Short mmCIF file of C-alpha atoms and ligand atoms in Angstrom, two decimals:
data_model
loop_
_atom_site.label_atom_id
_atom_site.label_comp_id
_atom_site.label_asym_id
_atom_site.label_seq_id
_atom_site.Cartn_x
_atom_site.Cartn_y
_atom_site.Cartn_z
CA MET J 112 -138.42 -103.06 65.96
CA SER J 113 -136.17 -105.84 64.65
CA GLU J 114 -135.33 -109.25 65.86
CA ILE J 115 -132.27 -111.16 63.73
CA ALA J 116 -131.85 -114.57 63.90
CA LEU J 117 -129.36 -116.69 62.49
CA ARG J 118 -129.71 -120.55 62.37
CA ASN J 119 -126.89 -122.85 61.48
CA VAL J 120 -125.57 -120.46 59.17
CA CYS J 121 -122.69 -121.31 57.11
CA LYS J 122 -120.71 -119.43 54.21
CA GLN J 123 -118.53 -121.91 52.29
CA PHE J 124 -116.34 -119.72 49.54
CA ASP J 125 -115.00 -122.89 47.94
CA SER J 126 -114.29 -126.62 48.72
CA GLU J 127 -111.44 -125.48 51.07
CA HIS J 128 -112.47 -122.12 52.49
CA TYR J 129 -114.99 -121.44 55.00
CA GLY J 130 -115.96 -117.93 56.24
CA VAL J 131 -118.32 -119.11 59.11
CA LYS J 132 -119.49 -122.47 60.28
CA ASP J 133 -122.62 -123.47 61.97
CA PHE J 134 -123.43 -119.63 63.14
CA ASN J 135 -126.28 -119.53 65.63
CA LEU J 136 -127.39 -116.36 67.31
CA ASP J 137 -130.41 -114.18 68.37
CA ILE J 138 -129.86 -110.64 67.82
CA HIS J 139 -132.71 -108.87 70.10
CA ASP J 140 -134.16 -105.21 69.10
CA LYS J 141 -131.86 -102.43 70.50
CA GLU J 142 -129.07 -104.68 71.11
CA PHE J 143 -125.38 -103.75 70.72
CA VAL J 144 -123.84 -106.99 69.54
CA ILE J 145 -119.96 -107.17 69.12
CA PHE J 146 -118.43 -109.63 66.74
CA VAL J 147 -114.94 -110.09 68.13
CA GLY J 148 -111.95 -112.14 67.34
CA PRO J 149 -108.69 -112.23 65.62
CA SER J 150 -108.18 -111.43 61.80
CA GLY J 151 -109.75 -113.95 59.41
CA CYS J 152 -112.09 -115.48 62.06
CA GLY J 153 -115.32 -114.72 60.02
CA LYS J 154 -116.52 -111.47 61.50
CA SER J 155 -116.65 -109.48 58.45
CA THR J 156 -118.19 -112.45 56.57
CA THR J 157 -121.13 -112.85 58.95
CA LEU J 158 -121.82 -109.10 58.95
CA ARG J 159 -122.09 -109.32 55.03
CA LEU J 160 -123.97 -112.20 55.35
CA ILE J 161 -126.53 -110.28 57.62
CA ALA J 162 -126.61 -107.25 55.08
CA GLY J 163 -126.89 -109.45 52.04
CA LEU J 164 -123.70 -108.52 50.34
CA GLU J 165 -122.88 -112.26 50.64
CA GLU J 166 -124.97 -115.12 49.74
CA ILE J 167 -125.61 -117.54 52.77
CA THR J 168 -124.34 -121.36 51.61
CA ASP J 169 -126.31 -123.31 54.37
CA GLY J 170 -128.62 -122.23 57.21
CA GLU J 171 -131.15 -119.45 57.60
CA LEU J 172 -131.18 -115.93 58.25
CA TRP J 173 -134.66 -114.45 59.75
CA ILE J 174 -135.25 -110.80 60.26
CA ASP J 175 -138.54 -110.02 62.01
CA GLY J 176 -139.96 -113.55 61.58
CA LYS J 177 -139.27 -113.54 57.86
CA LEU J 178 -136.87 -115.78 56.04
CA CYS J 179 -134.48 -113.37 54.52
CA ASN J 180 -131.78 -115.65 52.85
CA TYR J 181 -132.61 -114.47 49.30
CA LEU J 182 -133.41 -110.90 49.99
CA GLU J 183 -131.73 -107.95 48.23
CA PRO J 184 -129.58 -105.86 50.48
CA LYS J 185 -131.72 -102.86 49.72
CA GLU J 186 -134.96 -104.76 50.94
CA ARG J 187 -133.06 -105.56 54.23
CA ASP J 188 -133.31 -102.17 55.36
CA MET J 189 -129.84 -102.28 57.26
CA SER J 190 -127.25 -99.21 57.02
CA MET J 191 -123.53 -100.19 57.13
CA VAL J 192 -120.40 -98.35 58.15
CA PHE J 193 -117.14 -99.41 56.90
CA GLN J 194 -113.46 -99.01 58.02
CA ASN J 195 -112.59 -97.23 54.97
CA TYR J 196 -115.58 -94.90 55.05
CA ALA J 197 -116.86 -94.35 51.62
CA LEU J 198 -117.51 -90.64 51.26
CA TYR J 199 -118.15 -88.83 47.84
CA PRO J 200 -115.41 -86.47 47.50
CA ASN J 201 -116.73 -84.04 45.11
CA MET J 202 -119.90 -83.70 47.60
CA THR J 203 -119.81 -81.57 50.89
CA VAL J 204 -120.31 -83.07 54.09
CA TYR J 205 -123.89 -81.93 54.16
CA GLY J 206 -124.31 -83.85 50.57
CA ASN J 207 -122.64 -86.67 51.84
CA ILE J 208 -125.10 -87.04 54.99
CA ALA J 209 -128.03 -86.11 52.88
CA TYR J 210 -127.55 -88.51 50.06
CA SER J 211 -129.48 -91.75 51.31
CA LEU J 212 -132.55 -89.56 52.05
CA LYS J 213 -132.13 -87.63 48.64
CA ILE J 214 -132.03 -90.70 46.59
CA ARG J 215 -135.35 -92.08 48.65
CA LYS J 216 -136.81 -88.67 47.50
CA VAL J 217 -137.56 -87.06 51.05
CA PRO J 218 -138.66 -83.79 50.90
CA LYS J 219 -135.90 -81.00 50.96
CA LYS J 220 -137.28 -79.47 54.17
CA GLU J 221 -137.26 -82.75 56.16
CA ILE J 222 -133.75 -83.72 54.91
CA ASN J 223 -132.52 -80.34 55.86
CA GLN J 224 -133.90 -80.72 59.51
CA LYS J 225 -132.63 -84.51 59.67
CA VAL J 226 -128.75 -83.38 58.50
CA ARG J 227 -128.64 -80.93 61.10
CA GLN J 228 -129.71 -83.04 63.83
CA VAL J 229 -127.40 -85.73 63.04
CA ALA J 230 -124.36 -83.30 62.60
CA LYS J 231 -125.36 -81.86 66.10
CA ILE J 232 -125.24 -85.38 67.69
CA LEU J 233 -121.87 -85.99 65.88
CA GLU J 234 -120.63 -82.39 66.61
CA ILE J 235 -119.87 -81.85 62.96
CA ASP J 236 -122.21 -79.20 62.38
CA SER J 237 -119.48 -76.38 61.61
CA LEU J 238 -118.32 -78.77 58.98
CA LEU J 239 -121.21 -79.18 56.84
CA ASP J 240 -119.86 -77.11 53.83
CA ARG J 241 -116.51 -78.74 53.54
CA LYS J 242 -115.53 -81.06 51.15
CA PRO J 243 -113.84 -84.60 52.54
CA VAL J 244 -110.38 -83.54 51.59
CA ALA J 245 -110.62 -80.92 54.07
CA LEU J 246 -111.45 -83.35 56.89
CA SER J 247 -109.20 -85.01 59.40
CA GLY J 248 -109.35 -88.99 59.72
CA GLY J 249 -111.90 -88.62 62.78
CA GLN J 250 -114.10 -86.11 60.92
CA LYS J 251 -114.26 -88.27 57.83
CA GLN J 252 -115.45 -90.97 60.23
CA ARG J 253 -118.01 -88.79 61.94
CA VAL J 254 -119.43 -87.97 58.55
CA ALA J 255 -119.70 -91.43 57.50
CA ILE J 256 -121.46 -92.59 60.66
CA GLY J 257 -123.76 -89.36 60.15
CA ALA J 258 -124.49 -90.66 56.47
CA ALA J 259 -125.54 -94.07 57.91
CA ILE J 260 -127.53 -92.75 60.79
CA ILE J 261 -129.60 -90.17 59.13
CA ARG J 262 -132.08 -93.16 58.07
CA GLN J 263 -133.68 -95.24 60.63
CA PRO J 264 -132.82 -98.94 59.50
CA LYS J 265 -133.88 -102.10 61.39
CA ALA J 266 -130.27 -102.22 62.15
CA PHE J 267 -126.65 -100.67 61.66
CA LEU J 268 -123.82 -102.92 60.74
CA MET J 269 -120.48 -101.38 61.50
CA ASP J 270 -117.46 -103.10 60.39
CA GLU J 271 -114.25 -101.97 62.28
CA PRO J 272 -115.29 -98.31 61.72
CA LEU J 273 -112.74 -96.97 64.15
CA SER J 274 -109.66 -98.90 63.00
CA ASN J 275 -107.96 -96.03 61.07
CA LEU J 276 -108.08 -93.68 63.91
CA ASP J 277 -105.47 -93.00 66.30
CA ALA J 278 -105.79 -94.35 69.83
CA LYS J 279 -106.96 -91.14 71.27
CA LEU J 280 -109.49 -90.73 68.81
CA ARG J 281 -110.49 -94.30 69.04
CA ALA J 282 -111.15 -93.97 72.55
CA GLN J 283 -113.06 -90.64 72.06
CA MET J 284 -115.11 -92.34 69.42
CA ARG J 285 -116.01 -95.22 71.72
CA VAL J 286 -117.77 -93.04 73.99
CA GLU J 287 -119.48 -91.35 71.47
CA LEU J 288 -120.81 -94.58 69.87
CA GLN J 289 -122.21 -95.63 73.31
CA LYS J 290 -124.01 -92.45 73.38
CA LEU J 291 -125.10 -92.76 69.89
CA HIS J 292 -126.63 -96.17 70.31
CA LYS J 293 -128.74 -94.60 73.44
CA GLU J 294 -129.78 -92.01 71.25
CA LEU J 295 -130.60 -93.94 68.14
CA ASP J 296 -132.27 -96.75 70.10
CA THR J 297 -131.62 -99.10 67.35
CA THR J 298 -129.77 -102.42 66.96
CA ILE J 299 -126.20 -102.03 66.27
CA ILE J 300 -124.05 -105.09 65.14
CA TYR J 301 -120.47 -104.03 65.40
CA VAL J 302 -117.40 -105.97 64.21
CA THR J 303 -113.89 -105.33 65.79
CA HIS J 304 -110.75 -107.35 66.46
CA ASP J 305 -110.03 -104.95 69.59
CA GLN J 306 -111.00 -106.66 72.75
CA THR J 307 -111.06 -103.23 74.49
CA GLU J 308 -113.75 -101.99 72.14
CA ALA J 309 -115.67 -105.21 72.24
CA MET J 310 -115.70 -105.07 76.11
CA THR J 311 -116.61 -101.18 76.39
CA LEU J 312 -119.23 -101.07 73.80
CA GLY J 313 -121.05 -104.30 73.71
CA THR J 314 -124.44 -105.26 75.42
CA LYS J 315 -123.64 -108.64 74.07
CA ILE J 316 -120.38 -110.01 72.87
CA VAL J 317 -119.67 -113.03 70.18
CA VAL J 318 -116.16 -114.40 70.44
CA MET J 319 -115.29 -116.00 67.26
CA ARG J 320 -112.16 -118.05 66.19
CA ASP J 321 -111.93 -119.92 63.03
CA GLY J 322 -115.08 -119.26 61.70
CA LEU J 323 -116.90 -120.88 64.83
CA ILE J 324 -118.81 -118.95 67.65
CA GLN J 325 -116.80 -119.67 70.96
CA GLN J 326 -119.13 -117.78 73.31
CA VAL J 327 -121.81 -115.35 73.47
CA ASP J 328 -122.32 -113.44 76.59
CA THR J 329 -122.31 -109.77 78.30
CA PRO J 330 -118.76 -108.24 78.68
CA GLN J 331 -118.69 -108.98 82.47
CA SER J 332 -119.32 -112.84 81.98
CA ILE J 333 -116.93 -113.21 78.88
CA TYR J 334 -114.26 -111.63 81.19
CA ASP J 335 -115.29 -113.50 84.76
CA ASN J 336 -116.45 -116.79 83.18
CA PRO J 337 -114.75 -117.44 79.96
CA ILE J 338 -115.57 -120.86 78.43
CA ASN J 339 -112.34 -122.14 77.19
CA LYS J 340 -108.67 -120.97 77.02
CA PHE J 341 -108.89 -118.97 73.78
CA VAL J 342 -111.71 -116.64 74.95
CA ALA J 343 -109.81 -116.28 78.61
CA GLY J 344 -106.58 -115.12 76.73
CA PHE J 345 -108.46 -112.95 74.34
CA VAL J 346 -110.03 -110.61 76.59
CA GLY J 347 -108.09 -108.62 79.20
CA SER J 348 -104.83 -106.85 78.88
CA PRO J 349 -102.38 -107.55 80.10
CA SER J 350 -103.89 -111.11 79.39
CA MET J 351 -104.50 -113.91 81.69
CA ASN J 352 -101.66 -115.78 82.87
CA PHE J 353 -101.59 -119.38 81.93
CA ILE J 354 -99.33 -121.93 84.07
CA ALA J 355 -99.07 -125.63 83.58
CA CYS J 356 -99.60 -127.27 86.83
CA ASP J 357 -99.75 -130.86 88.12
CA VAL J 358 -102.67 -131.81 90.31
CA TYR J 359 -101.98 -133.32 93.72
CA ALA J 360 -104.89 -134.13 96.19
CA GLU J 361 -103.38 -133.66 99.47
CA ARG J 362 -105.41 -134.73 102.65
CA GLU J 363 -107.74 -131.82 102.72
CA LYS J 364 -106.49 -129.82 99.96
CA THR J 365 -106.37 -129.77 96.17
CA ALA J 366 -102.83 -128.41 95.13
CA LEU J 367 -101.82 -127.19 91.77
CA ILE J 368 -97.90 -127.67 91.51
CA PHE J 369 -96.25 -125.41 89.11
CA ALA J 370 -94.58 -127.65 86.35
CA THR J 371 -91.24 -126.09 86.70
CA THR J 372 -87.89 -127.45 87.73
CA GLY J 373 -86.40 -125.67 91.05
CA PRO J 374 -88.01 -124.91 94.38
CA VAL J 375 -91.65 -125.93 94.63
CA LYS J 376 -94.31 -123.24 93.84
CA LYS J 377 -97.67 -124.31 94.36
CA VAL J 378 -101.16 -122.86 95.03
CA TYR J 379 -104.33 -124.36 96.47
CA LEU J 380 -107.61 -124.59 95.09
CA THR J 381 -110.68 -123.92 97.51
CA GLY J 382 -114.18 -124.96 98.02
CA GLN J 383 -116.04 -126.73 95.37
CA ASN J 384 -113.48 -125.95 92.69
CA ALA J 385 -111.17 -128.08 94.75
CA GLU J 386 -113.51 -131.03 94.75
CA ILE J 387 -114.17 -130.61 90.98
CA ILE J 388 -110.56 -130.81 89.97
CA ARG J 389 -109.59 -133.61 92.44
CA GLU J 390 -112.17 -135.53 91.21
CA LYS J 391 -111.45 -135.34 87.51
CA TYR J 392 -107.71 -134.57 87.42
CA ASN J 393 -105.61 -136.22 90.46
CA GLY J 394 -102.25 -136.91 89.06
CA LYS J 395 -102.92 -135.33 85.71
CA ARG J 396 -101.32 -131.95 84.23
CA VAL J 397 -103.92 -128.90 83.94
CA ILE J 398 -103.40 -125.31 82.75
CA LEU J 399 -103.93 -122.87 85.52
CA GLY J 400 -105.38 -119.49 84.53
CA ILE J 401 -105.11 -116.42 86.78
CA ARG J 402 -105.52 -112.66 85.78
CA PRO J 403 -102.94 -110.13 86.82
CA GLU J 404 -105.25 -108.39 89.00
CA ASP J 405 -105.91 -111.50 91.12
CA ILE J 406 -102.44 -111.86 92.04
CA TYR J 407 -101.61 -109.72 95.33
CA GLU J 408 -98.81 -109.21 97.89
CA TYR J 409 -98.95 -110.67 101.41
CA GLU J 410 -100.77 -107.93 103.27
CA GLU J 411 -103.66 -107.70 100.91
CA ALA J 412 -103.89 -111.40 100.53
CA LYS J 413 -103.90 -111.33 104.28
CA ALA J 414 -106.72 -109.23 104.49
CA GLY J 415 -108.55 -111.15 101.97
CA GLY J 416 -108.06 -114.31 103.86
CA PHE J 417 -106.49 -116.15 101.14
CA GLU J 418 -102.79 -115.98 101.96
CA GLN J 419 -102.32 -119.40 102.86
CA ASN J 420 -103.16 -120.54 99.41
CA SER J 421 -99.88 -119.91 97.54
CA VAL J 422 -96.78 -121.50 98.76
CA GLY J 423 -93.23 -120.56 97.43
CA VAL J 424 -94.38 -118.52 94.74
CA GLU J 425 -91.64 -116.24 94.49
CA GLU J 426 -90.62 -114.65 91.16
CA THR J 427 -88.13 -112.51 89.65
CA VAL J 428 -89.11 -109.21 88.10
CA VAL J 429 -88.16 -108.73 84.34
CA THR J 430 -89.70 -105.65 83.65
CA ARG J 431 -91.85 -102.99 85.58
CA GLU J 432 -94.45 -100.66 84.22
CA MET J 433 -95.48 -97.98 86.51
CA LEU J 434 -98.98 -96.73 85.30
CA GLY J 435 -99.66 -94.36 88.14
CA ALA J 436 -102.70 -96.02 89.65
CA GLU J 437 -100.84 -99.51 89.45
CA VAL J 438 -97.61 -100.98 88.76
CA VAL J 439 -97.57 -103.89 86.44
CA LEU J 440 -94.55 -106.37 87.06
CA TYR J 441 -93.64 -108.95 84.92
CA PHE J 442 -91.72 -112.31 85.50
CA ASP J 443 -90.84 -115.54 83.56
CA GLU J 444 -92.45 -118.74 84.41
CA GLN J 445 -92.19 -121.75 81.99
CA HIS J 446 -90.52 -119.83 79.29
CA LYS J 447 -93.55 -117.13 78.92
CA THR J 448 -93.63 -113.82 80.46
CA HIS J 449 -96.69 -113.27 82.99
CA ALA J 450 -97.90 -110.13 84.60
CA VAL J 451 -99.13 -108.90 87.86
CA ARG J 452 -101.22 -105.92 88.71
CA LEU J 453 -100.03 -104.40 92.27
CA GLN J 454 -100.55 -101.26 94.21
CA PRO J 455 -98.30 -98.69 92.97
CA SER J 456 -96.58 -98.29 96.30
CA ASN J 457 -94.88 -101.77 95.38
CA GLN J 458 -91.00 -101.01 95.22
CA THR J 459 -89.68 -104.03 93.81
CA LYS J 460 -87.00 -103.37 90.90
CA VAL J 461 -86.32 -105.44 87.88
CA GLY J 462 -84.03 -108.20 89.08
CA GLU J 463 -85.50 -108.51 92.53
CA LYS J 464 -87.81 -110.87 93.61
CA VAL J 465 -91.30 -110.89 94.67
CA LYS J 466 -93.70 -113.19 96.67
CA LEU J 467 -96.91 -113.46 95.16
CA TYR J 468 -100.29 -114.68 96.40
CA PHE J 469 -103.06 -115.81 94.20
CA ASP J 470 -106.71 -115.36 94.91
CA MET J 471 -107.62 -118.82 93.98
CA ASP J 472 -111.44 -118.02 94.18
CA ARG J 473 -110.96 -116.31 90.79
CA ALA J 474 -108.80 -118.73 89.20
CA HIS J 475 -109.61 -120.96 86.44
CA VAL J 476 -108.56 -124.71 85.45
CA PHE J 477 -108.27 -125.67 81.80
CA ASP J 478 -108.05 -129.06 80.17
CA ILE J 479 -104.68 -129.57 78.59
CA GLU J 480 -106.24 -131.29 75.74
CA THR J 481 -109.50 -129.61 74.91
CA GLU J 482 -108.67 -126.19 76.61
CA GLU J 483 -112.09 -126.26 78.14
CA ASN J 484 -112.35 -124.29 81.04
CA VAL J 485 -113.30 -126.87 83.62
CA LEU J 486 -114.53 -124.52 86.25
CA TYR J 487 -116.91 -122.82 83.73
CA ARG J 488 -120.16 -122.31 85.22
CA LYS J 489 -123.20 -122.58 82.96
CA GLY J 490 -125.90 -120.08 83.22
CA CYS J 491 -123.78 -117.28 84.95
N1 ADP H 244 -114.03 -114.06 48.83
C1 ADP H 244 -113.49 -114.94 49.67
N2 ADP H 244 -112.90 -116.02 49.14
C2 ADP H 244 -112.54 -116.68 49.74
N3 ADP H 244 -112.22 -116.86 51.08
C3 ADP H 244 -112.50 -115.56 51.79
C4 ADP H 244 -113.41 -114.55 50.96
N4 ADP H 244 -113.69 -113.76 51.91
C5 ADP H 244 -113.30 -114.06 52.95
N5 ADP H 244 -112.71 -115.32 53.04
C6 ADP H 244 -111.96 -116.17 53.87
O1 ADP H 244 -112.79 -116.19 55.20
C7 ADP H 244 -112.31 -116.04 56.38
C8 ADP H 244 -112.95 -115.03 56.95
O2 ADP H 244 -112.82 -113.68 56.56
P1 ADP H 244 -113.37 -112.33 57.13
O3 ADP H 244 -114.75 -112.95 57.65
O4 ADP H 244 -113.06 -111.46 56.43
O5 ADP H 244 -112.65 -112.36 58.66
P2 ADP H 244 -112.58 -111.34 59.62
O6 ADP H 244 -113.61 -110.34 59.10
O7 ADP H 244 -112.75 -111.80 60.72
O8 ADP H 244 -111.11 -110.72 59.57
C9 ADP H 244 -110.90 -115.91 56.07
O9 ADP H 244 -110.31 -117.07 56.18
C10 ADP H 244 -110.69 -115.39 54.53
O10 ADP H 244 -109.68 -115.67 54.02
MG1 MG H 245 -112.88 -108.08 58.64
#
């Protein structure tokens, strides 16, 4: 059992440098929590504060109802895995995995049994007699994870453990880590700058920027209901398209008119969203956000009943990526490149035009100043 709570936690390195500011989070037992955000946003700092490797300058850290700000790392009972896996080079794989139990004077027989069990889970049982030098990057990483999971700590803390692996191994290890989380049945707090890792691994994602939490939610909610433009643009690949638009209330409808010179391109908001935007932003400029998969060709838009909501949105294809199951077309609008994911049957070539239809029920509208998602739904 472990419940970890951070209350208004701050880490100030010196008068100018903050690691994290006013960090509030509840981590429940057995959650797979991901800290994600661009480099330098404070992910490692927060993890190190939880581990006790950095001192909290303000706020409180509670572990199982106990204030732990000043507890020594070893008393916190957390197990860490870093990006640069710290293996002892002159010990075998067996020795490395067994180490933490050995220093705790666990009986040999029990150590042996545990090492074999862990090695089996990680599929490194045939490597137990090797030294780290004779292992590949992926194998070393597994050994490092093995060394961490041999104990049953209150939580595992992992800092970008996969970032030194190549893309294929990383994908494989993602699957392994999910299985491992199920088998270990323990809290994992995991740091990554990779949004795919965050989306696939986490049961709860904490998106960070400049030392501040932006949003805490499930992967699905982060994706479907981002709180601001930063979160919206950070998750998803290709990322969400952002188009500056002028709001214009027509008789029954609320139009978003692309802020570009040339022929008019406009899309209509629907339902309650139309009312919210009309009320607050009529005559003003906003940022429309639409994901590449929420843009369609005519036939599909008609089948979905939203073909009337896009008028004159015709774009010239600048790049075409055939991915087998889908084709991604890129077009330039307002000096930025945007993406649409269409059926692979689409034959539009580079230089040709394609008419596009937006599923406006899935669109987002961001305030141009605050970058807040005006259509954000609380508690969803
Ligand atoms: N020991 C330190 N002294 C001063 N600033 C630091 C120190 N450690 C980290 N920082 C700063 O704190 C911020 C967050 O760093 P970090 O937590 O390592 O980010 P992340 O892991 O998200 O890349 C960065 O701006 C970094 O430069
Ligand atoms: Mg880091």
